[in-house]
PDB file of C-alpha atoms in Angstrom:
ATOM      1  CA  MET K   1     -13.405  20.065 -11.851  1.00 58.00           C
ATOM      2  CA  SER K   2     -14.363  22.600  -9.906  1.00 75.00           C
ATOM      3  CA  GLU K   3     -15.416  20.492  -6.752  1.00 87.00           C
ATOM      4  CA  PRO K   4     -12.708  19.391  -4.635  1.00 96.00           C
ATOM      5  CA  ILE K   5     -11.866  15.802  -4.103  1.00 97.00           C
ATOM      6  CA  LEU K   6     -11.420  14.014  -0.992  1.00 98.00           C
ATOM      7  CA  VAL K   7      -8.135  12.378   0.015  1.00 97.00           C
ATOM      8  CA  THR K   8      -8.031  10.382   3.368  1.00 97.00           C
ATOM      9  CA  GLY K   9      -4.414   9.728   4.998  1.00 94.00           C
ATOM     10  CA  ALA K  10      -3.139  12.851   3.255  1.00 94.00           C
ATOM     11  CA  SER K  11      -0.460  13.423   5.448  1.00 89.00           C
ATOM     12  CA  GLY K  12       1.148  10.159   4.281  1.00 82.00           C
ATOM     13  CA  GLY K  13       2.302   7.400   6.558  1.00 72.00           C
ATOM     14  CA  SER K  14       5.926   5.771   7.460  1.00 65.00           C
ATOM     15  CA  GLN K  15       6.042   3.345   4.544  1.00 69.00           C
ATOM     16  CA  GLY K  16       3.329   3.620   0.758  1.00 74.00           C
ATOM     17  CA  SER K  17       1.917   7.077   2.002  1.00 90.00           C
ATOM     18  CA  THR K  18      -0.608   6.650  -1.028  1.00 95.00           C
ATOM     19  CA  GLY K  19      -2.876   9.168   0.090  1.00 95.00           C
ATOM     20  CA  ARG K  20       0.163  11.923   0.373  1.00 96.00           C
ATOM     21  CA  ARG K  21       1.136  11.028  -3.288  1.00 96.00           C
ATOM     22  CA  ILE K  22      -2.558  11.288  -4.345  1.00 97.00           C
ATOM     23  CA  THR K  23      -2.935  14.786  -2.832  1.00 97.00           C
ATOM     24  CA  ALA K  24       0.226  15.621  -4.964  1.00 96.00           C
ATOM     25  CA  LEU K  25      -0.522  13.950  -8.166  1.00 97.00           C
ATOM     26  CA  LEU K  26      -3.983  15.768  -8.461  1.00 97.00           C
ATOM     27  CA  LEU K  27      -2.921  18.770  -7.466  1.00 96.00           C
ATOM     28  CA  GLU K  28      -0.484  18.920 -10.185  1.00 96.00           C
ATOM     29  CA  LYS K  29      -3.348  18.256 -12.544  1.00 95.00           C
ATOM     30  CA  GLY K  30      -5.006  21.688 -11.303  1.00 96.00           C
ATOM     31  CA  ILE K  31      -7.587  19.519  -8.868  1.00 97.00           C
ATOM     32  CA  PRO K  32      -8.788  21.155  -5.820  1.00 97.00           C
ATOM     33  CA  VAL K  33      -7.906  18.545  -3.055  1.00 97.00           C
ATOM     34  CA  ARG K  34      -9.398  18.237   0.353  1.00 97.00           C
ATOM     35  CA  ALA K  35      -6.840  16.672   2.237  1.00 97.00           C
ATOM     36  CA  PHE K  36      -8.196  15.083   5.374  1.00 97.00           C
ATOM     37  CA  VAL K  37      -5.468  14.459   8.420  1.00 95.00           C
ATOM     38  CA  HIS K  38      -5.392  13.152  11.259  1.00 93.00           C
ATOM     39  CA  LYS K  39      -3.358  15.964  13.172  1.00 91.00           C
ATOM     40  CA  LEU K  40      -1.910  19.308  12.155  1.00 92.00           C
ATOM     41  CA  ASP K  41       1.701  19.263  11.692  1.00 92.00           C
ATOM     42  CA  ALA K  42       4.470  20.067   9.196  1.00 92.00           C
ATOM     43  CA  ARG K  43       3.410  17.170   7.177  1.00 93.00           C
ATOM     44  CA  SER K  44      -0.357  18.946   6.825  1.00 92.00           C
ATOM     45  CA  ASP K  45       1.592  23.015   6.266  1.00 93.00           C
ATOM     46  CA  ALA K  46       3.725  21.101   3.263  1.00 94.00           C
ATOM     47  CA  LEU K  47       0.328  19.840   1.899  1.00 94.00           C
ATOM     48  CA  ALA K  48      -1.515  23.477   2.208  1.00 94.00           C
ATOM     49  CA  ALA K  49       1.614  24.772   0.766  1.00 95.00           C
ATOM     50  CA  LEU K  50       0.559  22.902  -2.273  1.00 94.00           C
ATOM     51  CA  GLY K  51      -2.824  24.580  -2.243  1.00 95.00           C
ATOM     52  CA  ALA K  52      -4.564  21.636  -0.480  1.00 95.00           C
ATOM     53  CA  GLU K  53      -7.693  22.540   1.350  1.00 96.00           C
ATOM     54  CA  VAL K  54      -6.409  20.752   4.727  1.00 97.00           C
ATOM     55  CA  VAL K  55      -9.256  19.610   7.003  1.00 96.00           C
ATOM     56  CA  GLN K  56      -8.254  17.662  10.314  1.00 96.00           C
ATOM     57  CA  GLY K  57      -9.955  14.668  11.522  1.00 96.00           C
ATOM     58  CA  ASP K  58     -10.557  11.097  12.699  1.00 96.00           C
ATOM     59  CA  LEU K  59     -12.177   8.553  10.738  1.00 97.00           C
ATOM     60  CA  LEU K  60     -13.278   6.639  13.884  1.00 97.00           C
ATOM     61  CA  ASP K  61     -15.466   9.905  14.385  1.00 97.00           C
ATOM     62  CA  PRO K  62     -18.604  10.400  12.530  1.00 98.00           C
ATOM     63  CA  ASP K  63     -18.650  14.152  12.897  1.00 97.00           C
ATOM     64  CA  SER K  64     -15.797  15.041  11.462  1.00 97.00           C
ATOM     65  CA  VAL K  65     -15.946  12.919   8.773  1.00 98.00           C
ATOM     66  CA  ARG K  66     -19.522  13.505   7.811  1.00 98.00           C
ATOM     67  CA  ALA K  67     -18.087  17.182   7.811  1.00 97.00           C
ATOM     68  CA  ALA K  68     -15.190  16.248   5.240  1.00 97.00           C
ATOM     69  CA  LEU K  69     -17.817  15.110   2.966  1.00 98.00           C
ATOM     70  CA  LYS K  70     -19.944  17.802   2.722  1.00 96.00           C
ATOM     71  CA  GLY K  71     -20.287  18.516  -0.822  1.00 95.00           C
ATOM     72  CA  ILE K  72     -18.077  16.125  -2.216  1.00 97.00           C
ATOM     73  CA  LYS K  73     -18.434  14.163  -5.229  1.00 97.00           C
ATOM     74  CA  ARG K  74     -15.391  11.970  -5.563  1.00 97.00           C
ATOM     75  CA  ALA K  75     -13.156  10.310  -2.680  1.00 98.00           C
ATOM     76  CA  TYR K  76     -10.036   8.094  -1.935  1.00 98.00           C
ATOM     77  CA  PHE K  77     -10.382   6.095   1.313  1.00 98.00           C
ATOM     78  CA  THR K  78      -7.538   4.461   2.785  1.00 97.00           C
ATOM     79  CA  TYR K  79      -6.683   3.291   6.619  1.00 96.00           C
ATOM     80  CA  PRO K  80      -3.457   2.221   8.354  1.00 94.00           C
ATOM     81  CA  VAL K  81      -2.890  -1.108   9.195  1.00 93.00           C
ATOM     82  CA  THR K  82      -4.158  -1.228  13.026  1.00 94.00           C
ATOM     83  CA  ASP K  83      -7.158  -1.622  14.461  1.00 96.00           C
ATOM     84  CA  GLY K  84     -10.386  -0.455  13.227  1.00 96.00           C
ATOM     85  CA  LEU K  85     -10.726  -0.561   9.785  1.00 97.00           C
ATOM     86  CA  LEU K  86     -14.346  -1.956   9.770  1.00 97.00           C
ATOM     87  CA  GLU K  87     -15.668   0.778  12.155  1.00 98.00           C
ATOM     88  CA  ALA K  88     -13.622   3.509  10.061  1.00 98.00           C
ATOM     89  CA  THR K  89     -15.302   1.737   6.594  1.00 98.00           C
ATOM     90  CA  THR K  90     -18.999   1.546   7.698  1.00 98.00           C
ATOM     91  CA  ILE K  91     -18.503   5.328   9.377  1.00 98.00           C
ATOM     92  CA  PHE K  92     -17.172   6.949   5.659  1.00 98.00           C
ATOM     93  CA  ALA K  93     -19.483   4.781   3.527  1.00 98.00           C
ATOM     94  CA  THR K  94     -22.514   5.977   5.853  1.00 98.00           C
ATOM     95  CA  ALA K  95     -21.403   9.786   5.250  1.00 98.00           C
ATOM     96  CA  ALA K  96     -20.515   9.399   1.729  1.00 98.00           C
ATOM     97  CA  ARG K  97     -23.715   7.619   1.158  1.00 98.00           C
ATOM     98  CA  GLU K  98     -25.837  11.237   2.853  1.00 97.00           C
ATOM     99  CA  ALA K  99     -23.503  13.633   1.132  1.00 97.00           C
ATOM    100  CA  GLU K 100     -24.733  11.429  -2.468  1.00 97.00           C
ATOM    101  CA  THR K 101     -20.802  10.964  -3.138  1.00 97.00           C
ATOM    102  CA  GLU K 102     -20.738   9.274  -6.364  1.00 97.00           C
ATOM    103  CA  LEU K 103     -17.254   7.702  -6.565  1.00 97.00           C
ATOM    104  CA  VAL K 104     -14.965   6.439  -3.585  1.00 98.00           C
ATOM    105  CA  VAL K 105     -12.112   4.758  -4.251  1.00 98.00           C
ATOM    106  CA  ASN K 106     -11.045   2.097  -1.665  1.00 98.00           C
ATOM    107  CA  ASN K 107      -7.622   1.136  -1.134  1.00 97.00           C
ATOM    108  CA  SER K 108      -7.922  -2.524  -0.378  1.00 96.00           C
ATOM    109  CA  GLN K 109      -5.568  -5.630  -0.478  1.00 93.00           C
ATOM    110  CA  LEU K 110      -5.544  -8.416  -3.260  1.00 87.00           C
ATOM    111  CA  GLN K 111      -8.534 -10.985  -2.429  1.00 83.00           C
ATOM    112  CA  GLY K 112      -7.417 -14.014  -4.980  1.00 71.00           C
ATOM    113  CA  ALA K 113      -6.676 -16.554  -2.246  1.00 71.00           C
ATOM    114  CA  ARG K 114      -9.784 -19.113  -1.663  1.00 77.00           C
ATOM    115  CA  LYS K 115      -9.235 -18.304   2.421  1.00 84.00           C
ATOM    116  CA  ALA K 116      -8.239 -14.884   3.487  1.00 88.00           C
ATOM    117  CA  PRO K 117      -4.588 -15.264   4.440  1.00 90.00           C
ATOM    118  CA  SER K 118      -5.167 -12.877   7.158  1.00 92.00           C
ATOM    119  CA  PHE K 119      -7.342 -11.445   9.743  1.00 92.00           C
ATOM    120  CA  ARG K 120      -6.612  -7.975   7.880  1.00 94.00           C
ATOM    121  CA  ASN K 121      -7.107  -9.424   4.486  1.00 94.00           C
ATOM    122  CA  MET K 122     -10.507 -10.901   5.556  1.00 94.00           C
ATOM    123  CA  GLN K 123     -11.785  -7.316   6.900  1.00 95.00           C
ATOM    124  CA  HIS K 124     -10.514  -5.779   3.690  1.00 95.00           C
ATOM    125  CA  GLY K 125     -12.884  -8.197   1.914  1.00 95.00           C
ATOM    126  CA  LEU K 126     -15.723  -7.253   4.595  1.00 96.00           C
ATOM    127  CA  ALA K 127     -14.968  -3.638   3.859  1.00 97.00           C
ATOM    128  CA  ASP K 128     -15.593  -3.798   0.127  1.00 97.00           C
ATOM    129  CA  ARG K 129     -18.772  -5.316   0.869  1.00 97.00           C
ATOM    130  CA  ILE K 130     -19.746  -2.424   3.059  1.00 98.00           C
ATOM    131  CA  PHE K 131     -18.788   0.238   0.297  1.00 98.00           C
ATOM    132  CA  ASP K 132     -20.744  -1.897  -2.117  1.00 97.00           C
ATOM    133  CA  TRP K 133     -23.490  -2.063  -0.175  1.00 97.00           C
ATOM    134  CA  ALA K 134     -23.765   1.814   0.473  1.00 97.00           C
ATOM    135  CA  GLU K 135     -23.870   2.483  -3.513  1.00 97.00           C
ATOM    136  CA  VAL K 136     -21.241   5.413  -3.501  1.00 97.00           C
ATOM    137  CA  GLY K 137     -20.039   3.960  -6.443  1.00 96.00           C
ATOM    138  CA  ALA K 138     -17.406   1.929  -4.446  1.00 97.00           C
ATOM    139  CA  VAL K 139     -14.254   1.327  -6.749  1.00 97.00           C
ATOM    140  CA  HIS K 140     -11.176  -1.338  -4.930  1.00 97.00           C
ATOM    141  CA  LEU K 141      -7.658  -1.128  -5.437  1.00 97.00           C
ATOM    142  CA  ASN K 142      -6.744  -4.641  -4.791  1.00 96.00           C
ATOM    143  CA  ALA K 143      -2.880  -4.680  -3.783  1.00 95.00           C
ATOM    144  CA  PRO K 144      -0.493  -6.816  -2.731  1.00 94.00           C
ATOM    145  CA  PRO K 145       2.240  -5.887  -0.337  1.00 94.00           C
ATOM    146  CA  TYR K 146       4.420  -2.854  -1.667  1.00 96.00           C
ATOM    147  CA  PHE K 147       7.596  -2.529  -2.306  1.00 96.00           C
ATOM    148  CA  GLU K 148       7.686  -0.181   0.311  1.00 96.00           C
ATOM    149  CA  ASN K 149       7.114  -2.954   2.764  1.00 95.00           C
ATOM    150  CA  VAL K 150      10.230  -4.888   1.699  1.00 96.00           C
ATOM    151  CA  ARG K 151      12.490  -1.827   2.023  1.00 96.00           C
ATOM    152  CA  ALA K 152      11.076  -1.030   5.621  1.00 94.00           C
ATOM    153  CA  LEU K 153      11.481  -5.051   6.851  1.00 95.00           C
ATOM    154  CA  VAL K 154      14.853  -5.183   5.433  1.00 96.00           C
ATOM    155  CA  ARG K 155      16.992  -1.715   5.281  1.00 95.00           C
ATOM    156  CA  LYS K 156      18.709  -2.007   8.609  1.00 95.00           C
ATOM    157  CA  SER K 157      19.714  -5.264   8.563  1.00 96.00           C
ATOM    158  CA  VAL K 158      21.150  -4.836   4.817  1.00 96.00           C
ATOM    159  CA  ALA K 159      22.617  -1.069   5.537  1.00 95.00           C
ATOM    160  CA  GLU K 160      24.649  -2.666   8.388  1.00 95.00           C
ATOM    161  CA  GLN K 161      25.098  -6.687   7.961  1.00 95.00           C
ATOM    162  CA  SER K 162      24.229  -6.987   4.246  1.00 95.00           C
ATOM    163  CA  SER K 163      21.806  -9.733   5.606  1.00 97.00           C
ATOM    164  CA  VAL K 164      18.065 -10.178   5.463  1.00 97.00           C
ATOM    165  CA  PHE K 165      17.088 -12.532   8.369  1.00 97.00           C
ATOM    166  CA  LEU K 166      12.911 -13.336   7.411  1.00 97.00           C
ATOM    167  CA  PRO K 167      10.627 -16.149   7.598  1.00 97.00           C
ATOM    168  CA  TRP K 168      10.294 -16.411   4.155  1.00 96.00           C
ATOM    169  CA  GLY K 169      11.453 -19.846   3.726  1.00 95.00           C
ATOM    170  CA  ASP K 170      14.151 -21.654   1.721  1.00 95.00           C
ATOM    171  CA  GLY K 171      14.397 -19.021  -1.117  1.00 95.00           C
ATOM    172  CA  SER K 172      11.281 -20.319  -3.509  1.00 94.00           C
ATOM    173  CA  ALA K 173       8.263 -18.466  -2.201  1.00 94.00           C
ATOM    174  CA  THR K 174       6.552 -16.264  -4.444  1.00 93.00           C
ATOM    175  CA  ILE K 175       6.167 -12.626  -3.147  1.00 94.00           C
ATOM    176  CA  SER K 176       3.483 -10.407  -4.954  1.00 94.00           C
ATOM    177  CA  LEU K 177       4.395  -6.962  -4.951  1.00 96.00           C
ATOM    178  CA  VAL K 178       3.804  -3.354  -6.451  1.00 97.00           C
ATOM    179  CA  GLY K 179       4.957   0.277  -5.704  1.00 97.00           C
ATOM    180  CA  ALA K 180       2.967   2.727  -3.664  1.00 96.00           C
ATOM    181  CA  GLU K 181       3.934   5.182  -6.780  1.00 96.00           C
ATOM    182  CA  ASP K 182       1.632   3.230  -9.425  1.00 97.00           C
ATOM    183  CA  VAL K 183      -1.328   2.412  -6.902  1.00 97.00           C
ATOM    184  CA  SER K 184      -1.079   6.352  -6.045  1.00 97.00           C
ATOM    185  CA  ARG K 185      -1.111   6.638 -10.344  1.00 97.00           C
ATOM    186  CA  VAL K 186      -3.919   4.168 -10.454  1.00 97.00           C
ATOM    187  CA  ALA K 187      -6.128   5.942  -8.044  1.00 97.00           C
ATOM    188  CA  ALA K 188      -5.100   9.610  -9.245  1.00 97.00           C
ATOM    189  CA  THR K 189      -6.460   8.560 -12.757  1.00 97.00           C
ATOM    190  CA  LEU K 190      -9.592   7.577 -11.980  1.00 97.00           C
ATOM    191  CA  LEU K 191     -10.486  10.326  -9.347  1.00 97.00           C
ATOM    192  CA  ALA K 192      -9.428  12.454 -12.034  1.00 96.00           C
ATOM    193  CA  ASP K 193     -11.318  10.928 -14.727  1.00 92.00           C
ATOM    194  CA  SER K 194     -14.796  12.603 -15.559  1.00 86.00           C
ATOM    195  CA  GLU K 195     -15.977   9.137 -16.782  1.00 87.00           C
ATOM    196  CA  THR K 196     -17.286   6.833 -14.081  1.00 84.00           C
ATOM    197  CA  PRO K 197     -14.448   3.556 -14.077  1.00 87.00           C
ATOM    198  CA  SER K 198     -15.122   0.870 -16.215  1.00 85.00           C
ATOM    199  CA  ALA K 199     -14.659  -1.416 -13.401  1.00 92.00           C
ATOM    200  CA  SER K 200     -15.868  -1.933 -10.082  1.00 94.00           C
ATOM    201  CA  SER K 201     -12.361  -3.450  -8.678  1.00 95.00           C
ATOM    202  CA  TYR K 202      -8.863  -3.141 -10.025  1.00 96.00           C
ATOM    203  CA  ASP K 203      -6.008  -5.910  -9.345  1.00 95.00           C
ATOM    204  CA  LEU K 204      -2.653  -4.158  -8.717  1.00 96.00           C
ATOM    205  CA  VAL K 205       0.347  -6.880  -9.232  1.00 96.00           C
ATOM    206  CA  ALA K 206       3.315  -5.813 -10.674  1.00 97.00           C
ATOM    207  CA  ALA K 207       5.733  -8.343  -9.989  1.00 96.00           C
ATOM    208  CA  THR K 208       5.708 -11.941  -8.513  1.00 95.00           C
ATOM    209  CA  PRO K 209       9.292 -12.378  -7.817  1.00 96.00           C
ATOM    210  CA  THR K 210      10.485 -15.618  -5.487  1.00 95.00           C
ATOM    211  CA  VAL K 211      12.576 -14.533  -2.250  1.00 97.00           C
ATOM    212  CA  LYS K 212      15.493 -15.438  -4.038  1.00 97.00           C
ATOM    213  CA  GLN K 213      14.866 -13.348  -6.758  1.00 97.00           C
ATOM    214  CA  ILE K 214      14.119 -10.325  -4.705  1.00 97.00           C
ATOM    215  CA  PHE K 215      17.243 -10.261  -2.920  1.00 97.00           C
ATOM    216  CA  ASP K 216      19.458 -11.104  -6.141  1.00 98.00           C
ATOM    217  CA  THR K 217      17.792  -8.108  -7.393  1.00 98.00           C
ATOM    218  CA  LEU K 218      19.068  -6.069  -4.566  1.00 97.00           C
ATOM    219  CA  SER K 219      22.528  -7.854  -4.845  1.00 97.00           C
ATOM    220  CA  ALA K 220      22.860  -6.521  -8.399  1.00 96.00           C
ATOM    221  CA  VAL K 221      21.584  -3.107  -8.098  1.00 96.00           C
ATOM    222  CA  LEU K 222      24.126  -2.511  -4.900  1.00 95.00           C
ATOM    223  CA  GLN K 223      26.803  -4.264  -6.354  1.00 94.00           C
ATOM    224  CA  ARG K 224      27.493  -6.394  -3.021  1.00 95.00           C
ATOM    225  CA  PRO K 225      25.970  -9.609  -2.158  1.00 96.00           C
ATOM    226  CA  ILE K 226      23.167  -9.779   0.094  1.00 96.00           C
ATOM    227  CA  ARG K 227      22.373 -12.457   2.286  1.00 97.00           C
ATOM    228  CA  TYR K 228      19.249 -13.969   2.781  1.00 97.00           C
ATOM    229  CA  VAL K 229      18.528 -16.084   5.995  1.00 97.00           C
ATOM    230  CA  SER K 230      15.440 -17.838   6.822  1.00 97.00           C
ATOM    231  CA  ILE K 231      14.659 -17.035  10.339  1.00 97.00           C
ATOM    232  CA  THR K 232      11.281 -19.431  12.339  1.00 97.00           C
ATOM    233  CA  ASP K 233       8.017 -17.250  12.088  1.00 96.00           C
ATOM    234  CA  GLU K 234       8.834 -17.337  15.937  1.00 97.00           C
ATOM    235  CA  GLN K 235      11.965 -15.576  16.024  1.00 97.00           C
ATOM    236  CA  TRP K 236      10.629 -12.835  13.769  1.00 96.00           C
ATOM    237  CA  THR K 237       7.713 -12.164  15.961  1.00 96.00           C
ATOM    238  CA  ASP K 238       9.945 -11.969  19.046  1.00 96.00           C
ATOM    239  CA  ALA K 239      12.510  -9.485  16.712  1.00 95.00           C
ATOM    240  CA  MET K 240       9.192  -7.458  15.829  1.00 95.00           C
ATOM    241  CA  ARG K 241       7.140  -6.934  18.705  1.00 94.00           C
ATOM    242  CA  ASP K 242       8.370  -3.700  20.151  1.00 92.00           C
ATOM    243  CA  HIS K 243       8.471  -2.141  16.604  1.00 91.00           C
ATOM    244  CA  ILE K 244       5.091  -2.756  15.005  1.00 93.00           C
ATOM    245  CA  ASN K 245       1.476  -2.522  16.707  1.00 94.00           C
ATOM    246  CA  SER K 246       0.077  -6.150  17.118  1.00 96.00           C
ATOM    247  CA  HIS K 247      -2.397  -5.791  14.394  1.00 96.00           C
ATOM    248  CA  ALA K 248       0.250  -5.451  11.746  1.00 94.00           C
ATOM    249  CA  LEU K 249       2.387  -8.081  13.259  1.00 95.00           C
ATOM    250  CA  ASP K 250      -0.751 -10.386  13.169  1.00 96.00           C
ATOM    251  CA  HIS K 251      -1.220  -9.804   9.706  1.00 95.00           C
ATOM    252  CA  LEU K 252       1.994  -9.941   8.456  1.00 95.00           C
ATOM    253  CA  SER K 253       2.867 -13.270  10.287  1.00 95.00           C
ATOM    254  CA  HIS K 254      -0.265 -14.638   8.720  1.00 94.00           C
ATOM    255  CA  LEU K 255       0.832 -13.530   5.316  1.00 94.00           C
ATOM    256  CA  TRP K 256       4.329 -14.631   5.490  1.00 95.00           C
ATOM    257  CA  ARG K 257       3.166 -18.215   6.321  1.00 94.00           C
ATOM    258  CA  TYR K 258       0.626 -18.036   3.255  1.00 93.00           C
ATOM    259  CA  PHE K 259       3.255 -16.991   0.736  1.00 92.00           C
ATOM    260  CA  ARG K 260       5.131 -20.211   2.030  1.00 93.00           C
ATOM    261  CA  SER K 261       1.843 -22.213   1.885  1.00 89.00           C
ATOM    262  CA  THR K 262       0.861 -24.144  -1.521  1.00 84.00           C
ATOM    263  CA  GLU K 263      -1.955 -22.024  -2.255  1.00 80.00           C
ATOM    264  CA  GLY K 264       0.876 -19.230  -2.015  1.00 70.00           C
ATOM    265  CA  ARG K 265       2.744 -20.754  -4.926  1.00 72.00           C
ATOM    266  CA  THR K 266      -0.200 -21.559  -7.429  1.00 72.00           C
ATOM    267  CA  GLU K 267      -0.308 -20.429 -10.765  1.00 70.00           C
ATOM    268  CA  GLU K 268      -2.816 -17.815  -9.854  1.00 72.00           C
ATOM    269  CA  ALA K 269      -0.639 -16.671  -7.036  1.00 66.00           C
ATOM    270  CA  ARG K 270       2.230 -15.515  -9.296  1.00 75.00           C
ATOM    271  CA  LYS K 271       0.106 -13.667 -11.833  1.00 87.00           C
ATOM    272  CA  VAL K 272       0.947 -10.280 -12.702  1.00 94.00           C
ATOM    273  CA  THR K 273      -1.694  -7.827 -14.016  1.00 94.00           C
ATOM    274  CA  ASP K 274      -1.325  -4.963 -16.629  1.00 96.00           C
ATOM    275  CA  THR K 275      -3.582  -2.612 -14.903  1.00 96.00           C
ATOM    276  CA  ILE K 276      -1.526  -0.166 -13.626  1.00 97.00           C
ATOM    277  CA  ARG K 277      -0.368   0.467 -17.739  1.00 97.00           C
ATOM    278  CA  THR K 278      -4.057   0.235 -18.685  1.00 96.00           C
ATOM    279  CA  VAL K 279      -5.257   2.643 -16.620  1.00 96.00           C
ATOM    280  CA  THR K 280      -2.241   5.335 -16.319  1.00 96.00           C
ATOM    281  CA  GLY K 281      -0.927   4.850 -19.658  1.00 96.00           C
ATOM    282  CA  SER K 282       2.514   3.963 -18.738  1.00 96.00           C
ATOM    283  CA  ARG K 283       4.381   0.837 -17.271  1.00 96.00           C
ATOM    284  CA  ALA K 284       4.534  -0.310 -13.543  1.00 97.00           C
ATOM    285  CA  GLN K 285       7.619   0.590 -11.618  1.00 97.00           C
ATOM    286  CA  THR K 286       9.765  -2.530 -11.159  1.00 97.00           C
ATOM    287  CA  LEU K 287      11.581  -4.037  -8.216  1.00 97.00           C
ATOM    288  CA  GLU K 288      14.700  -3.167 -10.093  1.00 97.00           C
ATOM    289  CA  ASP K 289      13.164   0.422 -10.457  1.00 96.00           C
ATOM    290  CA  PHE K 290      12.511   0.971  -6.825  1.00 97.00           C
ATOM    291  CA  PHE K 291      15.547  -0.501  -5.584  1.00 96.00           C
ATOM    292  CA  LYS K 292      17.616   1.747  -7.464  1.00 95.00           C
ATOM    293  CA  VAL K 293      15.668   5.068  -6.317  1.00 93.00           C
ATOM    294  CA  ASN K 294      15.998   4.147  -2.960  1.00 94.00           C
ATOM    295  CA  ALA K 295      19.567   2.403  -3.033  1.00 94.00           C
ATOM    296  CA  ALA K 296      20.854   5.100  -0.517  1.00 92.00           C
ATOM    297  CA  GLU K 297      18.789   3.690   2.503  1.00 93.00           C
ATOM    298  CA  PHE K 298      20.309   0.165   2.183  1.00 93.00           C
ATOM    299  CA  GLY K 299      23.668   1.194   2.963  1.00 86.00           C
ATOM    300  CA  SER K 300      26.800   2.551   0.265  1.00 73.00           C
ATOM    301  CA  VAL K 301      25.500   3.293  -3.205  1.00 69.00           C
ATOM    302  CA  PRO K 302      27.078   1.985  -6.313  1.00 69.00           C
ATOM    303  CA  GLU K 303      28.914   4.907  -8.544  1.00 67.00           C
ATOM    304  CA  PHE K 304      27.084   4.592 -11.444  1.00 62.00           C
ATOM    305  CA  LEU K 305      24.102   5.186  -9.242  1.00 61.00           C
ATOM    306  CA  ARG K 306      25.683   8.334  -7.438  1.00 65.00           C
ATOM    307  CA  ALA K 307      26.059   9.659 -10.582  1.00 58.00           C
ATOM    308  CA  ALA K 308      22.746   9.078 -11.970  1.00 62.00           C
ATOM    309  CA  GLN K 309      21.330  10.238  -8.874  1.00 63.00           C
ATOM    310  CA  ASN K 310      23.481  13.135  -8.378  1.00 62.00           C
ATOM    311  CA  ILE K 311      24.270  11.998  -4.803  1.00 55.00           C
TER     312      ILE K 311
END
């Protein structure tokens, strides 16, 4: 493939960093990448060192998006959990249509609920339709929260107190999850394939553990008991207000209520998909896999993991 693939969010964020992962995966395959970054820094320098063509821009700036999409036939679109998703989607879809882009792999959210669990989730549903109406060959990756989101929520309290404080109810609620690594592998596979994807959307659900199972798994990996403490929505909101933006805080607060609700406990909500293996040819990362790879972030690491990871 001689034409570069445009990857947005290429510098990566604080959690899933799918854009950065996809850039690396494509470059490993020898596929040229135009890496769209918000600012030039050490992270963009690292992308350039890997061989990416780095372009600076803003997804809310039509001119920079239009310039980035010039000559692009395939692209990956992702937008952080903050204000501006619908505006950025409209700008990107319009520019992609003008550029006659043939495939846009869109990082979306799982849309199975009868009613959108949050305002952000509803926005993703609308953003999907914008891409569809633009007729740019949009393919939507419908993903639940990432394993990385769980890590970000609990690593500090686990490392310091071997405890988790979340408004996830009595421990019986089901939390649909997937690893950002697998979302990235699916996206990179679809972008690299010369054939048109066989579907317009892919549900990527790697695991549906209960809250109790999540922290029993973490306890087993770390070889020490991790205590789950159920707190109120108000307590969690107050604790997180100064640490995440208001858009993300609203999204997550509503998501926790959904997971605890009757609809969040249906058989459909507990359904694991085989999409990752079907698309990539290899199994999905498990929650246990993820905790083992990231054990150091939760404090002391068991001896067997130290040996395996050469820590």
